PDB file of C-alpha atoms in Angstrom:
ATOM      1  CA  MET A   1     -82.608 -52.398  28.062  1.00 50.00           C
ATOM      2  CA  VAL A   2     -80.190 -51.441  30.754  1.00 50.00           C
ATOM      3  CA  HIS A   3     -78.033 -54.350  29.734  1.00 51.00           C
ATOM      4  CA  ASP A   4     -78.080 -53.193  26.090  1.00 53.00           C
ATOM      5  CA  SER A   5     -76.975 -49.670  27.038  1.00 49.00           C
ATOM      6  CA  ILE A   6     -74.101 -51.023  29.181  1.00 49.00           C
ATOM      7  CA  THR A   7     -72.964 -53.259  26.329  1.00 50.00           C
ATOM      8  CA  ALA A   8     -73.157 -50.356  23.898  1.00 49.00           C
ATOM      9  CA  ASN A   9     -71.221 -48.135  26.314  1.00 50.00           C
ATOM     10  CA  ARG A  10     -68.494 -50.773  26.772  1.00 50.00           C
ATOM     11  CA  THR A  11     -68.224 -51.203  23.042  1.00 51.00           C
ATOM     12  CA  ALA A  12     -67.863 -47.465  22.515  1.00 51.00           C
ATOM     13  CA  ASN A  13     -65.338 -46.904  25.296  1.00 52.00           C
ATOM     14  CA  GLY A  14     -63.738 -50.353  25.577  1.00 50.00           C
ATOM     15  CA  PRO A  15     -61.240 -52.270  23.464  1.00 50.00           C
ATOM     16  CA  SER A  16     -62.363 -50.688  20.226  1.00 47.00           C
ATOM     17  CA  ALA A  17     -61.452 -47.252  21.519  1.00 46.00           C
ATOM     18  CA  ARG A  18     -57.982 -48.466  22.518  1.00 50.00           C
ATOM     19  CA  ILE A  19     -57.324 -49.932  19.093  1.00 49.00           C
ATOM     20  CA  GLY A  20     -58.307 -46.621  17.531  1.00 49.00           C
ATOM     21  CA  CYS A  21     -55.830 -44.848  19.818  1.00 53.00           C
ATOM     22  CA  SER A  22     -53.040 -47.317  18.907  1.00 56.00           C
ATOM     23  CA  LYS A  23     -53.656 -46.745  15.218  1.00 58.00           C
ATOM     24  CA  ALA A  24     -53.348 -43.007  15.749  1.00 56.00           C
ATOM     25  CA  THR A  25     -50.053 -43.472  17.608  1.00 57.00           C
ATOM     26  CA  LEU A  26     -48.783 -45.872  14.939  1.00 53.00           C
ATOM     27  CA  SER A  27     -49.658 -43.499  12.120  1.00 60.00           C
ATOM     28  CA  ALA A  28     -47.913 -40.650  13.973  1.00 61.00           C
ATOM     29  CA  MET A  29     -44.757 -42.789  14.255  1.00 69.00           C
ATOM     30  CA  ASP A  30     -44.725 -43.857  10.613  1.00 86.00           C
ATOM     31  CA  PRO A  31     -42.880 -40.762   9.289  1.00 85.00           C
ATOM     32  CA  ALA A  32     -40.313 -40.950  12.104  1.00 86.00           C
ATOM     33  CA  LEU A  33     -39.840 -44.674  11.582  1.00 87.00           C
ATOM     34  CA  LEU A  34     -39.514 -44.212   7.836  1.00 87.00           C
ATOM     35  CA  GLN A  35     -36.961 -41.450   8.383  1.00 90.00           C
ATOM     36  CA  LEU A  36     -34.959 -43.670  10.740  1.00 90.00           C
ATOM     37  CA  LEU A  37     -34.994 -46.599   8.336  1.00 90.00           C
ATOM     38  CA  GLY A  38     -34.141 -44.345   5.386  1.00 90.00           C
ATOM     39  CA  SER A  39     -31.202 -42.798   7.264  1.00 93.00           C
ATOM     40  CA  LEU A  40     -29.932 -46.205   8.318  1.00 93.00           C
ATOM     41  CA  GLY A  41     -30.184 -47.453   4.733  1.00 93.00           C
ATOM     42  CA  ALA A  42     -28.301 -44.406   3.412  1.00 94.00           C
ATOM     43  CA  ILE A  43     -25.520 -44.881   5.969  1.00 94.00           C
ATOM     44  CA  LEU A  44     -25.158 -48.539   4.991  1.00 94.00           C
ATOM     45  CA  VAL A  45     -25.006 -47.649   1.290  1.00 94.00           C
ATOM     46  CA  LEU A  46     -22.304 -45.020   1.915  1.00 92.00           C
ATOM     47  CA  ALA A  47     -20.327 -47.462   4.057  1.00 89.00           C
ATOM     48  CA  ALA A  48     -20.511 -50.070   1.285  1.00 90.00           C
ATOM     49  CA  ILE A  49     -19.272 -47.532  -1.294  1.00 89.00           C
ATOM     50  CA  ALA A  50     -16.374 -46.481   0.981  1.00 84.00           C
ATOM     51  CA  TRP A  51     -15.463 -50.132   1.540  1.00 83.00           C
ATOM     52  CA  ALA A  52     -15.604 -50.904  -2.196  1.00 85.00           C
ATOM     53  CA  LEU A  53     -13.338 -47.926  -2.972  1.00 83.00           C
ATOM     54  CA  ARG A  54     -10.996 -48.914  -0.124  1.00 73.00           C
ATOM     55  CA  LEU A  55     -11.358 -45.471   1.429  1.00 77.00           C
ATOM     56  CA  GLY A  56     -10.002 -45.034   4.916  1.00 71.00           C
ATOM     57  CA  GLN A  57      -7.717 -48.032   4.661  1.00 74.00           C
ATOM     58  CA  PRO A  58      -4.033 -47.320   5.122  1.00 79.00           C
ATOM     59  CA  PRO A  59      -1.919 -47.751   1.990  1.00 83.00           C
ATOM     60  CA  LEU A  60       0.638 -50.542   1.765  1.00 88.00           C
ATOM     61  CA  LEU A  61       3.776 -50.880  -0.288  1.00 92.00           C
ATOM     62  CA  GLU A  62       3.150 -53.497  -2.948  1.00 92.00           C
ATOM     63  CA  ASP A  63       6.771 -54.503  -3.508  1.00 93.00           C
ATOM     64  CA  ALA A  64      10.298 -53.099  -3.860  1.00 93.00           C
ATOM     65  CA  ALA A  65       9.467 -51.620  -7.287  1.00 94.00           C
ATOM     66  CA  HIS A  66       6.579 -49.666  -5.755  1.00 94.00           C
ATOM     67  CA  ALA A  67       8.899 -48.360  -3.006  1.00 95.00           C
ATOM     68  CA  ARG A  68      11.452 -47.302  -5.656  1.00 94.00           C
ATOM     69  CA  ALA A  69       8.769 -45.447  -7.628  1.00 94.00           C
ATOM     70  CA  LEU A  70       7.608 -43.601  -4.500  1.00 94.00           C
ATOM     71  CA  ALA A  71      11.219 -42.680  -3.693  1.00 94.00           C
ATOM     72  CA  ARG A  72      11.674 -41.234  -7.189  1.00 94.00           C
ATOM     73  CA  GLN A  73       8.468 -39.225  -6.796  1.00 93.00           C
ATOM     74  CA  ALA A  74       9.606 -37.849  -3.438  1.00 92.00           C
ATOM     75  CA  ASP A  75      13.021 -36.764  -4.759  1.00 92.00           C
ATOM     76  CA  THR A  76      13.703 -36.797  -8.490  1.00 89.00           C
ATOM     77  CA  GLY A  77      17.462 -36.765  -7.846  1.00 91.00           C
ATOM     78  CA  PHE A  78      17.272 -40.012  -5.876  1.00 93.00           C
ATOM     79  CA  ASP A  79      17.700 -43.075  -8.092  1.00 93.00           C
ATOM     80  CA  PRO A  80      17.150 -46.099  -5.810  1.00 94.00           C
ATOM     81  CA  ALA A  81      19.527 -49.013  -6.242  1.00 92.00           C
ATOM     82  CA  GLU A  82      18.440 -51.157  -3.275  1.00 93.00           C
ATOM     83  CA  ALA A  83      15.203 -51.312  -1.308  1.00 93.00           C
ATOM     84  CA  ALA A  84      14.127 -53.221   1.782  1.00 93.00           C
ATOM     85  CA  LEU A  85      10.479 -53.334   2.824  1.00 94.00           C
ATOM     86  CA  SER A  86       9.216 -53.724   6.340  1.00 94.00           C
ATOM     87  CA  ARG A  87       7.270 -56.944   6.858  1.00 93.00           C
ATOM     88  CA  ASP A  88       4.055 -54.977   7.467  1.00 92.00           C
ATOM     89  CA  ARG A  89       4.649 -53.101   4.145  1.00 92.00           C
ATOM     90  CA  ALA A  90       4.078 -49.760   5.895  1.00 93.00           C
ATOM     91  CA  ALA A  91       7.668 -48.534   5.481  1.00 94.00           C
ATOM     92  CA  ALA A  92      10.811 -49.053   3.429  1.00 96.00           C
ATOM     93  CA  ILE A  93      14.450 -48.070   3.433  1.00 96.00           C
ATOM     94  CA  LEU A  94      16.356 -47.458   0.207  1.00 96.00           C
ATOM     95  CA  THR A  95      19.830 -46.519  -1.008  1.00 95.00           C
ATOM     96  CA  ASP A  96      20.964 -44.916  -4.233  1.00 94.00           C
ATOM     97  CA  GLY A  97      24.189 -45.179  -6.228  1.00 91.00           C
ATOM     98  CA  GLU A  98      25.712 -42.252  -4.321  1.00 92.00           C
ATOM     99  CA  GLY A  99      25.318 -44.005  -0.964  1.00 91.00           C
ATOM    100  CA  ARG A 100      22.443 -41.841   0.227  1.00 94.00           C
ATOM    101  CA  ILE A 101      19.743 -43.512   2.312  1.00 96.00           C
ATOM    102  CA  MET A 102      16.028 -42.693   2.198  1.00 96.00           C
ATOM    103  CA  VAL A 103      13.260 -43.886   4.475  1.00 96.00           C
ATOM    104  CA  LEU A 104       9.629 -44.107   3.387  1.00 95.00           C
ATOM    105  CA  ARG A 105       6.798 -44.395   5.844  1.00 94.00           C
ATOM    106  CA  ARG A 106       3.049 -44.326   5.698  1.00 91.00           C
ATOM    107  CA  HIS A 107       1.576 -40.901   6.433  1.00 88.00           C
ATOM    108  CA  GLY A 108      -2.220 -40.906   6.319  1.00 82.00           C
ATOM    109  CA  THR A 109      -3.296 -42.100   2.894  1.00 82.00           C
ATOM    110  CA  HIS A 110       0.100 -41.424   1.309  1.00 88.00           C
ATOM    111  CA  PHE A 111       3.770 -42.110   1.926  1.00 92.00           C
ATOM    112  CA  ALA A 112       6.288 -39.589   3.207  1.00 93.00           C
ATOM    113  CA  ALA A 113      10.017 -39.798   2.507  1.00 94.00           C
ATOM    114  CA  ARG A 114      13.197 -38.365   4.000  1.00 95.00           C
ATOM    115  CA  ILE A 115      16.794 -38.666   2.883  1.00 95.00           C
ATOM    116  CA  LEU A 116      18.875 -39.357   5.952  1.00 95.00           C
ATOM    117  CA  GLU A 117      21.485 -36.756   6.813  1.00 94.00           C
ATOM    118  CA  PRO A 118      24.443 -36.946   9.164  1.00 93.00           C
ATOM    119  CA  GLY A 119      22.997 -36.993  12.658  1.00 93.00           C
ATOM    120  CA  ALA A 120      20.289 -39.536  11.865  1.00 94.00           C
ATOM    121  CA  ARG A 121      20.229 -42.369  14.374  1.00 94.00           C
ATOM    122  CA  ALA A 122      19.318 -46.021  14.056  1.00 94.00           C
ATOM    123  CA  ARG A 123      18.938 -48.766  16.636  1.00 94.00           C
ATOM    124  CA  CYS A 124      17.806 -52.359  16.547  1.00 93.00           C
ATOM    125  CA  ASP A 125      14.836 -53.401  18.629  1.00 91.00           C
ATOM    126  CA  GLY A 126      14.695 -57.157  18.263  1.00 89.00           C
ATOM    127  CA  GLU A 127      14.320 -57.774  14.533  1.00 88.00           C
ATOM    128  CA  ALA A 128      13.119 -54.227  13.929  1.00 93.00           C
ATOM    129  CA  LEU A 129      15.161 -51.242  12.831  1.00 94.00           C
ATOM    130  CA  VAL A 130      14.127 -47.947  14.420  1.00 95.00           C
ATOM    131  CA  VAL A 131      15.321 -44.886  12.489  1.00 95.00           C
ATOM    132  CA  ALA A 132      15.228 -41.330  13.838  1.00 94.00           C
ATOM    133  CA  THR A 133      15.797 -38.696  11.158  1.00 93.00           C
ATOM    134  CA  THR A 134      17.206 -35.242  11.847  1.00 92.00           C
ATOM    135  CA  ASP A 135      13.707 -33.877  11.103  1.00 91.00           C
ATOM    136  CA  ARG A 136      11.880 -34.362  14.417  1.00 88.00           C
ATOM    137  CA  ARG A 137       8.510 -33.665  12.740  1.00 91.00           C
ATOM    138  CA  PHE A 138       8.993 -36.798  10.635  1.00 92.00           C
ATOM    139  CA  GLY A 139       9.207 -38.947  13.745  1.00 88.00           C
ATOM    140  CA  GLU A 140      10.767 -42.334  14.172  1.00 92.00           C
ATOM    141  CA  VAL A 141      10.315 -45.004  11.533  1.00 94.00           C
ATOM    142  CA  ARG A 142      10.045 -48.631  12.623  1.00 94.00           C
ATOM    143  CA  LEU A 143      10.904 -51.235   9.998  1.00 93.00           C
ATOM    144  CA  ASP A 144      10.670 -54.944  10.694  1.00 93.00           C
ATOM    145  CA  LEU A 145      13.499 -56.133   8.463  1.00 91.00           C
ATOM    146  CA  ALA A 146      14.361 -59.372  10.299  1.00 84.00           C
ATOM    147  CA  GLU A 147      18.053 -60.189   9.926  1.00 85.00           C
ATOM    148  CA  ASP A 148      18.755 -57.141   7.710  1.00 88.00           C
ATOM    149  CA  SER A 149      18.141 -54.678  10.559  1.00 91.00           C
ATOM    150  CA  ARG A 150      21.727 -54.765  11.868  1.00 92.00           C
ATOM    151  CA  SER A 151      23.321 -54.123   8.467  1.00 92.00           C
ATOM    152  CA  TRP A 152      21.006 -51.162   7.829  1.00 94.00           C
ATOM    153  CA  ALA A 153      21.728 -49.785  11.313  1.00 93.00           C
ATOM    154  CA  SER A 154      25.473 -49.887  10.592  1.00 92.00           C
ATOM    155  CA  ARG A 155      24.955 -48.148   7.231  1.00 93.00           C
ATOM    156  CA  ILE A 156      23.009 -45.360   8.920  1.00 94.00           C
ATOM    157  CA  GLY A 157      25.646 -45.112  11.654  1.00 91.00           C
ATOM    158  CA  ALA A 158      28.297 -44.623   8.948  1.00 91.00           C
ATOM    159  CA  LEU A 159      26.535 -41.417   7.801  1.00 89.00           C
ATOM    160  CA  GLY A 160      28.114 -39.630  10.762  1.00 78.00           C
TER     161      GLY A 160
END
């Protein structure tokens, strides 16, 4: 009889009791775990949508025609005759029939443009042309134009 009461006591307080406690802990974690998994799933879905819509990716110039269209949008009086795109397609330099020069550069998710005025500076850095406009807020524009960099630098220098 003593042996039966010890066995009954072990069964009541032993491994069975621990399993019951684990189930209680597991059921208390279920809502938190579900919330974590749901949040993670929602983040992944939003990331996939942003990737599919190409959000957050910097824009690139498609070709010279695209650069010309952006130049016309920036200044309706500028009718581009010649355009040179940087190798990374992040910037372009253009001229119009009047001899004016415009630079386009990526600015966030759009392109910004400036017509160069007398006082603009250009220098060659290897195969890259570095243009500093008279508008300091616009910053320097770096265009990798290969062998065309020197001719564009001389054109900008001729502005005065």
